[in-house]
Amino acid sequence: MTPPIYIQGAWYLGALLFIFGLKGMGSPASARKGIVIAGYGMLLAIAATFLIPGLQNLALMALALGLGGAVAWISGKKVKMTDMPQMVAIYNGMGGGAAAAIAAIEFAKGETHSLVTIVLAVIGALIGAVSFTGSCVAWAKLQGVLKKAHRLPAQNAVNVVLALVAIGLGSAMVILAPAQPQLIFAFFAVALVLGLIVTLPIGGADMPVVISLFNAFTGLAVGFEGYVLGNPALIIAGIVVGAAGTLLTQLMAKAMNRPLTNILFTPMVATGPGEAISGTMKELSALDAAALMRYASKVIIVPGYGMAVAHAQHKVWEMTEILEEAGVEVKFAIHPVAGRMPGHMNVLLAEAGVPYDKIMDLEEINGEFGQTDVALIIGANDVVNPSARTDKSSPIYGMPILNADMAQNVIVIKRGKGTGYSGVENALFYTDNCRMLYGDAQPMAGEIIQQLKAMG
Amino acid sequence: MDGLLALYIFTLAAFTGYEIIAKVPVILHTPLMSGSNFVHGVVVVGAMLMLGTADTPVQQAIGFFAVALGAANAAGGYVVTERMLAMFKKKEA
């Protein structure tokens, strides 16, 4: 069934607005306008679809739109900025689920199709289903519902077998088309389980990569189902997102210096003891920390997941403003994979009111640590570990890091003496110019603020 | 749809996606990811087409599920992206 030309025109316009919108999101100044433009594109595409003559189940459709839209709208409005990664994950999973469900109906109808159509429908269904359950697991982990990484014995073998079974069932559906309901059911069951099993063992710090990867998956699934439906708007939107997401995933993996396969299939563990680290960790008081920064000319703050957990961003900005008033130059340095989603720290700092021109990424800031009096590290660990530069036996060797160790003084706010996500000891904490400030980031920042105020 | 025509669309769309995200600074990864997450919410249009042509109760049920999920993807993706982007400011007012 080919919809009338004015409907197709509306879809075309919708796809065009998506691309303009995404383009706008490529610059901080126009990003807000970008999402609004893309939003109009979405409204236009949905409204046009509703007006296609001859569609059935319109009441049911309106109910589903209202229900899904309202629940997501309200939860999206309410969610705290620190909990944003899991929300992005779950909305993404829903898109993947929708793409898989489209394919399911297409199979159930079993109308005659070309070979290409069925192959793409199967591939789209597979990656859509994996993205659906995988994103649900990512949500559960980030939300704290699932506390630890669950690894099966022979996890990789199980992954491979499940993937092969899914591909086998998918191939059977192509060959036997139209497939029997039992086969369709088995295919979707295996695909959904595959998403679960693959994601369960992946740890929290790898989540920026995983969320980004599933985002790309859902995009591709939508693009493929768009071909099945003969709808160019879905193809364009889906494939643009798929390509963008794939590239972003690669950037993330590169920032961790780990190939994607490694993130998905190998747990991050310390393989050997690494080079012995000499020296001891030395503590300092909030008063000393305040004094060091108050009389510095330049301070760089390196936030990590610990700042997010402690909701410390507002206090950190308050402290920054006091320091700036006292004539200290303060900048923020963000590692590409700090936090739990791409750009997580930027969002938290923006929420606290930090202007984005004070926020630097790795390449921009790394040359400046040498001329910096104090590097203040808040809840970050592996991303400032100099072993990544020097110790070839370290599991994080080769990962690009923020060169905080090159600053005159390093102050680390940290909850305890434990290691970072990688389980690797951080050589930085033992160096002569490094001092530890043990405690939760929020009260610690509060204490430093008190001391700064007392100094006047 | 003509297979070859679709191949052109696939290829050009992939290049567009690549060009949009290449050379983007880290600070913009969130808007791009969250915004592209919203854009694939257009899957709701496909879900509506399927529900609109569903003719058995099972198809209706799956179609309903698909439209609800797609709508949630679009609405949720929009709200969180807009909220995050509204916070990006250059200087204090």
PDB file of N, CA and C in Angstrom, chain A residues 337-402:
ATOM      1  N   VAL A 337      35.705   9.116  28.667  1.00  0.00           N
ATOM      2  CA  VAL A 337      34.858   8.069  29.223  1.00  0.00           C
ATOM      3  C   VAL A 337      34.610   8.251  30.724  1.00  0.00           C
ATOM      4  N   ALA A 338      34.792   9.473  31.237  1.00  0.00           N
ATOM      5  CA  ALA A 338      34.459   9.727  32.635  1.00  0.00           C
ATOM      6  C   ALA A 338      32.956   9.566  32.807  1.00  0.00           C
ATOM      7  N   GLY A 339      32.543   8.882  33.874  1.00  0.00           N
ATOM      8  CA  GLY A 339      31.116   8.715  34.129  1.00  0.00           C
ATOM      9  C   GLY A 339      30.553   7.496  33.439  1.00  0.00           C
ATOM     10  N   ARG A 340      29.260   7.513  33.236  1.00  0.00           N
ATOM     11  CA  ARG A 340      28.563   6.318  32.780  1.00  0.00           C
ATOM     12  C   ARG A 340      27.880   6.469  31.433  1.00  0.00           C
ATOM     13  N   MET A 341      27.992   7.605  30.787  1.00  0.00           N
ATOM     14  CA  MET A 341      27.548   7.730  29.398  1.00  0.00           C
ATOM     15  C   MET A 341      28.438   8.775  28.749  1.00  0.00           C
ATOM     16  N   PRO A 342      28.505   8.778  27.406  1.00  0.00           N
ATOM     17  CA  PRO A 342      29.355   9.769  26.748  1.00  0.00           C
ATOM     18  C   PRO A 342      28.933  11.182  27.181  1.00  0.00           C
ATOM     19  N   GLY A 343      29.903  11.948  27.669  1.00  0.00           N
ATOM     20  CA  GLY A 343      29.601  13.326  28.045  1.00  0.00           C
ATOM     21  C   GLY A 343      28.869  13.481  29.364  1.00  0.00           C
ATOM     22  N   HIS A 344      28.839  12.435  30.184  1.00  0.00           N
ATOM     23  CA  HIS A 344      28.115  12.456  31.457  1.00  0.00           C
ATOM     24  C   HIS A 344      28.525  13.629  32.349  1.00  0.00           C
ATOM     25  N   MET A 345      29.844  13.854  32.473  1.00  0.00           N
ATOM     26  CA  MET A 345      30.349  14.920  33.349  1.00  0.00           C
ATOM     27  C   MET A 345      29.942  16.306  32.848  1.00  0.00           C
ATOM     28  N   ASN A 346      29.940  16.467  31.527  1.00  0.00           N
ATOM     29  CA  ASN A 346      29.556  17.760  30.956  1.00  0.00           C
ATOM     30  C   ASN A 346      28.141  18.133  31.365  1.00  0.00           C
ATOM     31  N   VAL A 347      27.259  17.130  31.346  1.00  0.00           N
ATOM     32  CA  VAL A 347      25.866  17.371  31.696  1.00  0.00           C
ATOM     33  C   VAL A 347      25.753  17.787  33.161  1.00  0.00           C
ATOM     34  N   LEU A 348      26.474  17.075  34.034  1.00  0.00           N
ATOM     35  CA  LEU A 348      26.385  17.380  35.465  1.00  0.00           C
ATOM     36  C   LEU A 348      26.935  18.773  35.754  1.00  0.00           C
ATOM     37  N   LEU A 349      28.066  19.114  35.123  1.00  0.00           N
ATOM     38  CA  LEU A 349      28.647  20.439  35.353  1.00  0.00           C
ATOM     39  C   LEU A 349      27.725  21.518  34.792  1.00  0.00           C
ATOM     40  N   ALA A 350      27.128  21.239  33.634  1.00  0.00           N
ATOM     41  CA  ALA A 350      26.198  22.214  33.056  1.00  0.00           C
ATOM     42  C   ALA A 350      25.017  22.417  33.993  1.00  0.00           C
ATOM     43  N   GLU A 351      24.552  21.319  34.618  1.00  0.00           N
ATOM     44  CA  GLU A 351      23.425  21.435  35.543  1.00  0.00           C
ATOM     45  C   GLU A 351      23.780  22.364  36.696  1.00  0.00           C
ATOM     46  N   ALA A 352      25.019  22.275  37.167  1.00  0.00           N
ATOM     47  CA  ALA A 352      25.437  23.106  38.294  1.00  0.00           C
ATOM     48  C   ALA A 352      25.643  24.558  37.859  1.00  0.00           C
ATOM     49  N   GLY A 353      25.669  24.820  36.541  1.00  0.00           N
ATOM     50  CA  GLY A 353      25.812  26.182  36.052  1.00  0.00           C
ATOM     51  C   GLY A 353      27.195  26.508  35.526  1.00  0.00           C
ATOM     52  N   VAL A 354      28.062  25.523  35.370  1.00  0.00           N
ATOM     53  CA  VAL A 354      29.406  25.779  34.846  1.00  0.00           C
ATOM     54  C   VAL A 354      29.292  26.115  33.355  1.00  0.00           C
ATOM     55  N   PRO A 355      29.796  27.285  32.928  1.00  0.00           N
ATOM     56  CA  PRO A 355      29.723  27.619  31.501  1.00  0.00           C
ATOM     57  C   PRO A 355      30.584  26.654  30.688  1.00  0.00           C
ATOM     58  N   TYR A 356      30.121  26.273  29.505  1.00  0.00           N
ATOM     59  CA  TYR A 356      30.822  25.202  28.801  1.00  0.00           C
ATOM     60  C   TYR A 356      32.188  25.626  28.288  1.00  0.00           C
ATOM     61  N   ASP A 357      32.478  26.941  28.238  1.00  0.00           N
ATOM     62  CA  ASP A 357      33.812  27.320  27.767  1.00  0.00           C
ATOM     63  C   ASP A 357      34.890  27.131  28.837  1.00  0.00           C
ATOM     64  N   LYS A 358      34.478  26.732  30.046  1.00  0.00           N
ATOM     65  CA  LYS A 358      35.477  26.380  31.065  1.00  0.00           C
ATOM     66  C   LYS A 358      35.760  24.881  31.061  1.00  0.00           C
ATOM     67  N   ILE A 359      35.004  24.129  30.252  1.00  0.00           N
ATOM     68  CA  ILE A 359      35.115  22.671  30.268  1.00  0.00           C
ATOM     69  C   ILE A 359      35.943  22.220  29.064  1.00  0.00           C
ATOM     70  N   MET A 360      37.062  21.567  29.353  1.00  0.00           N
ATOM     71  CA  MET A 360      38.011  21.200  28.295  1.00  0.00           C
ATOM     72  C   MET A 360      38.040  19.684  28.124  1.00  0.00           C
ATOM     73  N   ASP A 361      38.270  19.232  26.904  1.00  0.00           N
ATOM     74  CA  ASP A 361      38.471  17.797  26.761  1.00  0.00           C
ATOM     75  C   ASP A 361      39.961  17.462  26.725  1.00  0.00           C
ATOM     76  N   LEU A 362      40.242  16.184  26.664  1.00  0.00           N
ATOM     77  CA  LEU A 362      41.592  15.669  26.873  1.00  0.00           C
ATOM     78  C   LEU A 362      42.654  16.370  26.022  1.00  0.00           C
ATOM     79  N   GLU A 363      42.437  16.468  24.722  1.00  0.00           N
ATOM     80  CA  GLU A 363      43.469  17.055  23.850  1.00  0.00           C
ATOM     81  C   GLU A 363      43.678  18.531  24.161  1.00  0.00           C
ATOM     82  N   GLU A 364      42.583  19.228  24.494  1.00  0.00           N
ATOM     83  CA  GLU A 364      42.689  20.668  24.742  1.00  0.00           C
ATOM     84  C   GLU A 364      43.509  20.982  25.980  1.00  0.00           C
ATOM     85  N   ILE A 365      43.362  20.153  27.034  1.00  0.00           N
ATOM     86  CA  ILE A 365      43.893  20.554  28.327  1.00  0.00           C
ATOM     87  C   ILE A 365      45.222  19.900  28.673  1.00  0.00           C
ATOM     88  N   ASN A 366      45.535  18.770  28.039  1.00  0.00           N
ATOM     89  CA  ASN A 366      46.671  17.998  28.530  1.00  0.00           C
ATOM     90  C   ASN A 366      47.980  18.775  28.542  1.00  0.00           C
ATOM     91  N   GLY A 367      48.161  19.706  27.608  1.00  0.00           N
ATOM     92  CA  GLY A 367      49.383  20.494  27.590  1.00  0.00           C
ATOM     93  C   GLY A 367      49.470  21.489  28.734  1.00  0.00           C
ATOM     94  N   GLU A 368      48.343  21.748  29.410  1.00  0.00           N
ATOM     95  CA  GLU A 368      48.310  22.820  30.412  1.00  0.00           C
ATOM     96  C   GLU A 368      48.653  22.366  31.820  1.00  0.00           C
ATOM     97  N   PHE A 369      48.647  21.042  32.064  1.00  0.00           N
ATOM     98  CA  PHE A 369      48.894  20.579  33.429  1.00  0.00           C
ATOM     99  C   PHE A 369      50.271  21.009  33.920  1.00  0.00           C
ATOM    100  N   GLY A 370      51.249  21.072  33.010  1.00  0.00           N
ATOM    101  CA  GLY A 370      52.599  21.459  33.392  1.00  0.00           C
ATOM    102  C   GLY A 370      52.678  22.854  33.991  1.00  0.00           C
ATOM    103  N   GLN A 371      51.784  23.741  33.578  1.00  0.00           N
ATOM    104  CA  GLN A 371      51.793  25.109  34.112  1.00  0.00           C
ATOM    105  C   GLN A 371      50.687  25.317  35.135  1.00  0.00           C
ATOM    106  N   THR A 372      50.268  24.231  35.765  1.00  0.00           N
ATOM    107  CA  THR A 372      49.156  24.309  36.707  1.00  0.00           C
ATOM    108  C   THR A 372      49.655  24.087  38.118  1.00  0.00           C
ATOM    109  N   ASP A 373      49.157  24.902  39.051  1.00  0.00           N
ATOM    110  CA  ASP A 373      49.617  24.777  40.433  1.00  0.00           C
ATOM    111  C   ASP A 373      48.953  23.612  41.137  1.00  0.00           C
ATOM    112  N   VAL A 374      47.622  23.485  40.943  1.00  0.00           N
ATOM    113  CA  VAL A 374      46.912  22.413  41.632  1.00  0.00           C
ATOM    114  C   VAL A 374      45.992  21.697  40.654  1.00  0.00           C
ATOM    115  N   ALA A 375      46.094  20.366  40.603  1.00  0.00           N
ATOM    116  CA  ALA A 375      45.094  19.562  39.915  1.00  0.00           C
ATOM    117  C   ALA A 375      44.231  18.918  40.992  1.00  0.00           C
ATOM    118  N   LEU A 376      42.933  19.215  40.974  1.00  0.00           N
ATOM    119  CA  LEU A 376      42.015  18.669  41.978  1.00  0.00           C
ATOM    120  C   LEU A 376      41.214  17.550  41.333  1.00  0.00           C
ATOM    121  N   ILE A 377      41.405  16.336  41.825  1.00  0.00           N
ATOM    122  CA  ILE A 377      40.744  15.171  41.235  1.00  0.00           C
ATOM    123  C   ILE A 377      39.598  14.740  42.131  1.00  0.00           C
ATOM    124  N   ILE A 378      38.394  14.758  41.581  1.00  0.00           N
ATOM    125  CA  ILE A 378      37.212  14.451  42.384  1.00  0.00           C
ATOM    126  C   ILE A 378      36.575  13.166  41.891  1.00  0.00           C
ATOM    127  N   GLY A 379      36.818  12.079  42.605  1.00  0.00           N
ATOM    128  CA  GLY A 379      36.150  10.818  42.270  1.00  0.00           C
ATOM    129  C   GLY A 379      36.532  10.245  40.923  1.00  0.00           C
ATOM    130  N   ALA A 380      37.713  10.569  40.421  1.00  0.00           N
ATOM    131  CA  ALA A 380      38.197   9.943  39.193  1.00  0.00           C
ATOM    132  C   ALA A 380      39.415   9.116  39.571  1.00  0.00           C
ATOM    133  N   ASN A 381      39.704   8.072  38.809  1.00  0.00           N
ATOM    134  CA  ASN A 381      40.830   7.232  39.202  1.00  0.00           C
ATOM    135  C   ASN A 381      41.627   6.766  37.980  1.00  0.00           C
ATOM    136  N   ASP A 382      41.103   5.787  37.264  1.00  0.00           N
ATOM    137  CA  ASP A 382      41.872   5.213  36.161  1.00  0.00           C
ATOM    138  C   ASP A 382      42.256   6.240  35.097  1.00  0.00           C
ATOM    139  N   VAL A 383      41.404   7.256  34.904  1.00  0.00           N
ATOM    140  CA  VAL A 383      41.653   8.204  33.815  1.00  0.00           C
ATOM    141  C   VAL A 383      42.805   9.164  34.120  1.00  0.00           C
ATOM    142  N   VAL A 384      43.347   9.109  35.364  1.00  0.00           N
ATOM    143  CA  VAL A 384      44.521   9.932  35.692  1.00  0.00           C
ATOM    144  C   VAL A 384      45.695   9.071  36.151  1.00  0.00           C
ATOM    145  N   ASN A 385      45.633   7.779  35.872  1.00  0.00           N
ATOM    146  CA  ASN A 385      46.694   6.883  36.343  1.00  0.00           C
ATOM    147  C   ASN A 385      47.894   6.904  35.385  1.00  0.00           C
ATOM    148  N   PRO A 386      49.040   7.465  35.859  1.00  0.00           N
ATOM    149  CA  PRO A 386      50.183   7.594  34.938  1.00  0.00           C
ATOM    150  C   PRO A 386      50.743   6.244  34.487  1.00  0.00           C
ATOM    151  N   SER A 387      50.377   5.148  35.151  1.00  0.00           N
ATOM    152  CA  SER A 387      50.824   3.828  34.694  1.00  0.00           C
ATOM    153  C   SER A 387      50.395   3.573  33.253  1.00  0.00           C
ATOM    154  N   ALA A 388      49.297   4.206  32.847  1.00  0.00           N
ATOM    155  CA  ALA A 388      48.815   4.031  31.473  1.00  0.00           C
ATOM    156  C   ALA A 388      49.863   4.527  30.471  1.00  0.00           C
ATOM    157  N   ARG A 389      50.726   5.457  30.916  1.00  0.00           N
ATOM    158  CA  ARG A 389      51.785   5.960  30.031  1.00  0.00           C
ATOM    159  C   ARG A 389      53.062   5.142  30.144  1.00  0.00           C
ATOM    160  N   THR A 390      53.339   4.642  31.396  1.00  0.00           N
ATOM    161  CA  THR A 390      54.682   4.130  31.648  1.00  0.00           C
ATOM    162  C   THR A 390      54.787   2.630  31.850  1.00  0.00           C
ATOM    163  N   ASP A 391      53.741   2.008  32.427  1.00  0.00           N
ATOM    164  CA  ASP A 391      53.876   0.615  32.842  1.00  0.00           C
ATOM    165  C   ASP A 391      53.273  -0.328  31.802  1.00  0.00           C
ATOM    166  N   LYS A 392      54.142  -0.972  31.032  1.00  0.00           N
ATOM    167  CA  LYS A 392      53.649  -1.821  29.953  1.00  0.00           C
ATOM    168  C   LYS A 392      52.882  -3.033  30.448  1.00  0.00           C
ATOM    169  N   SER A 393      53.090  -3.427  31.713  1.00  0.00           N
ATOM    170  CA  SER A 393      52.410  -4.620  32.215  1.00  0.00           C
ATOM    171  C   SER A 393      51.022  -4.275  32.771  1.00  0.00           C
ATOM    172  N   SER A 394      50.699  -2.980  32.850  1.00  0.00           N
ATOM    173  CA  SER A 394      49.411  -2.585  33.409  1.00  0.00           C
ATOM    174  C   SER A 394      48.294  -2.843  32.400  1.00  0.00           C
ATOM    175  N   PRO A 395      47.145  -3.339  32.891  1.00  0.00           N
ATOM    176  CA  PRO A 395      46.044  -3.603  31.947  1.00  0.00           C
ATOM    177  C   PRO A 395      45.529  -2.337  31.265  1.00  0.00           C
ATOM    178  N   ILE A 396      45.780  -1.179  31.860  1.00  0.00           N
ATOM    179  CA  ILE A 396      45.299   0.036  31.206  1.00  0.00           C
ATOM    180  C   ILE A 396      46.401   0.721  30.410  1.00  0.00           C
ATOM    181  N   TYR A 397      47.548   0.016  30.229  1.00  0.00           N
ATOM    182  CA  TYR A 397      48.636   0.645  29.481  1.00  0.00           C
ATOM    183  C   TYR A 397      48.173   1.082  28.091  1.00  0.00           C
ATOM    184  N   GLY A 398      48.510   2.309  27.730  1.00  0.00           N
ATOM    185  CA  GLY A 398      48.168   2.798  26.400  1.00  0.00           C
ATOM    186  C   GLY A 398      46.882   3.595  26.353  1.00  0.00           C
ATOM    187  N   MET A 399      46.099   3.535  27.424  1.00  0.00           N
ATOM    188  CA  MET A 399      44.872   4.342  27.455  1.00  0.00           C
ATOM    189  C   MET A 399      45.252   5.820  27.571  1.00  0.00           C
ATOM    190  N   PRO A 400      44.701   6.697  26.733  1.00  0.00           N
ATOM    191  CA  PRO A 400      45.028   8.113  26.876  1.00  0.00           C
ATOM    192  C   PRO A 400      44.499   8.613  28.218  1.00  0.00           C
ATOM    193  N   ILE A 401      45.348   9.290  28.973  1.00  0.00           N
ATOM    194  CA  ILE A 401      44.901   9.770  30.289  1.00  0.00           C
ATOM    195  C   ILE A 401      45.087  11.271  30.382  1.00  0.00           C
ATOM    196  N   LEU A 402      44.457  11.868  31.390  1.00  0.00           N
ATOM    197  CA  LEU A 402      44.684  13.271  31.710  1.00  0.00           C
ATOM    198  C   LEU A 402      45.972  13.337  32.526  1.00  0.00           C
TER     199      LEU A 402
END
